[in-house]
Amino acid sequence: MEQLPESWQPILADEVTKPYFQQLSAFVDEERSKYAVFPPEGSVFNALRYTPYSNVRVLLLGQDPYHDEGQAHGLAFSVLPGVKPPPSLRNMFGELKSDLGLPFPNNGYLVPWAEQGILLLNAVLTVRAHQPNSHKDHGWETFTDAIIRKVNEKSDPVVFVLWGGYARKKVPLIDASRHTIIQSAHPSPLSANNGFFGSKPFSKINAALVAHGTPPINWQIPTI
């Protein structure tokens, strides 16, 4: 499996030497030898690549990478330019319009968010093509929990955004006396009408950042 991005190597040095991570790495390599696996090699750690540890101001947790051709590129909820935004991302853009009045972008490429300090982290970082959750329970969750713990250890306050029951299970990893936790239903079509729409997460994140003494996020995704 590929190496961690440089800025995260000292942060996660202990983690990648543990037996579970070695087993996980071997599992992913074996899967790639037999099946199509997303995201492609070289993109698995893009969330860490685009948002160095020192830059993390917001952690937005996803669950599983997109599992169809050409969608996943290592950032939770994001797709590459030219790829139609999947339903959860379209619902996020709908809430963004309702919350902040921003027009729907013509793409689902969320790198501009990552570059402003939003760690777009999935709990599981790989998936077998067309088989959702096929790589869960092989060690990724242990690794990404370690990332959440490391972000929790930052001296500056961070905004943790937890959408849906799966993400909310991570609340015990976060010191809510120092950091801000924003929770709601997941933006997926199955649950968006049960508490995601109208939850105004984007304005809440910006309000928390300003309260922490840091600039708000510019949420508008540039036209490509």
Coordinates of C-alpha atoms in Angstrom, one line a residue:
M1 CA 0.0 0.0 0.0
E2 CA 1.1 3.6 -0.7
Q3 CA 3.0 5.7 1.9
L4 CA 1.3 8.2 4.1
P5 CA 1.6 11.9 3.1
E6 CA 4.7 13.5 4.6
S7 CA 3.0 15.8 7.1
W8 CA 1.1 12.9 8.7
Q9 CA 4.0 10.5 8.8
P10 CA 5.3 11.6 12.3
I11 CA 1.7 11.9 13.6
L12 CA 0.8 8.3 12.6
A13 CA 4.3 6.7 12.7
D14 CA 3.3 4.3 15.6
E15 CA 0.0 3.3 13.9
V16 CA 1.5 2.1 10.6
T17 CA 3.9 -0.3 12.4
K18 CA 1.1 -2.1 14.4
P19 CA 0.2 -5.6 13.3
Y20 CA -3.4 -4.7 12.3
F21 CA -2.1 -2.1 9.9
Q22 CA 0.3 -4.5 8.3
Q23 CA -2.5 -7.0 7.9
L24 CA -4.8 -4.3 6.5
S25 CA -2.1 -3.3 4.0
A26 CA -1.6 -6.9 2.9
F27 CA -5.4 -7.3 2.5
V28 CA -5.7 -4.2 0.3
D29 CA -2.8 -5.3 -1.9
E30 CA -4.4 -8.7 -2.3
E31 CA -7.8 -7.2 -3.2
R32 CA -6.1 -5.0 -5.8
S33 CA -4.4 -8.1 -7.3
K34 CA -7.8 -9.8 -7.8
Y35 CA -10.4 -7.0 -8.2
A36 CA -10.9 -3.4 -9.1
V37 CA -10.5 -1.4 -5.9
F38 CA -11.4 2.3 -5.4
P39 CA -10.0 4.8 -5.0
P40 CA -7.0 4.0 -7.2
E41 CA -3.6 3.4 -5.7
G42 CA -2.0 6.8 -5.0
S43 CA -5.3 8.4 -4.0
V44 CA -6.2 6.4 -0.9
F45 CA -4.7 9.0 1.5
N46 CA -5.7 12.1 -0.5
A47 CA -7.7 13.4 2.5
L48 CA -4.5 13.6 4.5
R49 CA -2.5 14.9 1.4
Y50 CA -4.8 17.9 0.8
T51 CA -5.2 18.7 4.5
P52 CA -2.0 18.5 6.4
Y53 CA -2.3 17.8 10.2
S54 CA -1.4 21.4 11.1
N55 CA -4.1 22.8 8.8
V56 CA -7.0 20.7 10.1
R57 CA -9.8 23.0 11.4
V58 CA -12.8 20.9 10.5
L59 CA -13.2 17.1 10.4
L60 CA -16.1 15.9 8.3
L61 CA -16.5 12.2 8.6
G62 CA -17.9 10.0 5.8
Q63 CA -18.3 6.2 5.9
D64 CA -17.3 4.3 2.8
P65 CA -15.8 5.4 -0.6
Y66 CA -18.0 5.7 -3.6
H67 CA -17.9 2.2 -5.3
D68 CA -18.6 3.0 -9.0
E69 CA -16.1 3.7 -11.7
G70 CA -14.2 7.0 -11.6
Q71 CA -16.0 8.4 -8.5
A72 CA -13.8 7.9 -5.4
H73 CA -10.6 9.9 -5.2
G74 CA -9.8 9.7 -1.5
L75 CA -11.9 12.6 -0.1
A76 CA -15.2 11.8 1.6
F77 CA -18.2 12.9 -0.5
S78 CA -16.1 14.3 -3.3
V79 CA -15.9 13.2 -6.9
L80 CA -13.5 14.2 -9.7
P81 CA -14.3 16.9 -12.2
G82 CA -16.6 15.6 -14.9
V83 CA -18.2 13.0 -12.6
K84 CA -21.9 13.6 -11.8
P85 CA -22.3 14.3 -8.1
P86 CA -23.9 11.3 -6.3
P87 CA -27.2 11.8 -4.4
S88 CA -25.6 12.5 -1.0
L89 CA -23.5 15.2 -2.4
R90 CA -26.4 16.7 -4.4
N91 CA -28.3 16.8 -1.1
M92 CA -25.3 18.6 0.6
F93 CA -25.4 21.2 -2.2
G94 CA -29.1 21.6 -1.8
E95 CA -28.7 22.3 1.9
L96 CA -25.8 24.6 1.1
K97 CA -28.2 26.6 -1.1
S98 CA -30.9 26.6 1.6
D99 CA -28.4 27.5 4.4
L100 CA -26.2 30.1 2.8
G101 CA -27.9 30.9 -0.5
L102 CA -25.0 29.5 -2.6
P103 CA -25.9 28.3 -6.2
F104 CA -25.4 24.6 -7.1
P105 CA -21.9 24.2 -8.4
N106 CA -21.3 22.5 -11.8
N107 CA -19.1 19.8 -10.2
G108 CA -18.6 17.8 -7.1
Y109 CA -14.8 18.3 -6.6
L110 CA -14.4 19.3 -3.0
V111 CA -10.6 19.9 -3.0
P112 CA -11.2 23.6 -2.4
W113 CA -12.8 22.7 1.0
A114 CA -9.9 20.4 1.9
E115 CA -7.4 23.2 1.1
Q116 CA -9.2 25.4 3.6
G117 CA -8.6 22.9 6.4
I118 CA -11.6 20.5 6.2
L119 CA -10.3 16.9 6.6
L120 CA -12.8 15.0 4.4
L121 CA -12.2 11.6 6.1
N122 CA -14.0 8.4 5.3
A123 CA -14.0 5.8 8.1
V124 CA -13.0 3.1 5.6
L125 CA -10.6 4.2 2.9
T126 CA -11.0 1.5 0.2
V127 CA -13.8 -0.5 -1.4
R128 CA -14.1 -3.3 -3.9
A129 CA -15.8 -2.1 -7.1
H130 CA -19.6 -2.1 -7.0
Q131 CA -19.6 -3.7 -3.5
P132 CA -20.4 -1.1 -0.8
N133 CA -18.8 -1.8 2.6
S134 CA -16.8 -4.6 1.2
H135 CA -13.6 -3.4 3.0
K136 CA -15.2 -2.7 6.4
D137 CA -14.0 -4.5 9.4
H138 CA -10.5 -5.2 8.0
G139 CA -8.7 -2.5 10.0
W140 CA -9.5 0.8 8.4
E141 CA -11.8 1.8 11.2
T142 CA -9.0 1.3 13.8
F143 CA -6.7 3.5 11.6
T144 CA -9.2 6.3 11.0
D145 CA -10.2 6.3 14.7
A146 CA -6.5 6.9 15.4
I147 CA -6.7 9.9 13.1
I148 CA -9.8 11.2 14.9
R149 CA -7.9 10.9 18.2
K150 CA -4.9 12.7 16.8
V151 CA -7.0 15.5 15.6
N152 CA -8.7 15.6 19.0
E153 CA -5.2 16.1 20.5
K154 CA -4.6 19.3 18.6
S155 CA -4.2 22.3 20.9
D156 CA -6.4 24.5 18.7
P157 CA -10.1 23.8 18.7
V158 CA -11.5 21.8 15.8
V159 CA -15.1 21.4 14.5
F160 CA -16.1 17.7 14.2
V161 CA -19.0 17.2 11.8
L162 CA -20.8 13.8 12.4
W163 CA -23.7 13.0 10.0
G164 CA -25.7 9.9 10.6
G165 CA -25.7 7.1 13.3
Y166 CA -22.4 5.6 12.1
A167 CA -20.5 8.9 12.5
R168 CA -22.1 9.8 15.8
K169 CA -20.6 6.7 17.3
K170 CA -17.3 8.6 17.2
V171 CA -18.5 11.2 19.8
P172 CA -16.6 9.4 22.6
L173 CA -13.3 10.0 20.8
I174 CA -13.8 13.7 21.0
D175 CA -13.2 16.1 23.9
A176 CA -16.4 18.2 23.6
S177 CA -15.1 20.6 26.2
R178 CA -12.4 21.8 23.8
H179 CA -13.8 21.1 20.4
T180 CA -17.2 21.7 18.7
I181 CA -19.3 18.7 17.6
I182 CA -22.0 19.3 15.0
Q183 CA -24.4 16.3 14.5
S184 CA -27.4 15.6 12.3
A185 CA -28.9 13.0 10.0
H186 CA -26.9 11.8 7.0
P187 CA -27.4 13.6 3.7
S188 CA -28.1 10.3 1.9
P189 CA -31.5 10.1 0.2
L190 CA -32.5 7.5 2.8
S191 CA -32.2 10.0 5.7
A192 CA -31.9 13.5 4.4
N193 CA -35.5 14.3 5.1
N194 CA -35.2 13.0 8.7
G195 CA -33.0 15.8 10.0
F196 CA -30.3 16.7 7.5
F197 CA -32.3 19.2 5.4
G198 CA -32.8 22.3 7.5
S199 CA -30.0 21.5 9.9
K200 CA -27.8 24.4 8.5
P201 CA -24.5 22.7 9.1
F202 CA -22.5 25.0 6.9
S203 CA -23.4 28.2 8.8
K204 CA -23.0 26.4 12.1
I205 CA -19.4 25.3 11.1
N206 CA -18.6 28.9 10.1
A207 CA -20.0 30.2 13.4
A208 CA -17.9 27.7 15.4
L209 CA -14.8 28.6 13.4
V210 CA -15.3 32.3 14.0
A211 CA -15.9 31.6 17.7
H212 CA -12.6 29.6 17.7
G213 CA -10.9 32.7 16.3
T214 CA -10.2 31.4 12.8
P215 CA -11.7 32.5 9.4
P216 CA -14.9 31.0 8.1
I217 CA -14.9 28.5 5.2
N218 CA -15.7 29.8 1.7
W219 CA -18.1 27.0 0.8
Q220 CA -18.7 28.0 -2.9
I221 CA -17.2 25.3 -5.1
P222 CA -15.5 27.1 -8.1
T223 CA -16.9 26.4 -11.5
I224 CA -14.8 24.1 -13.6

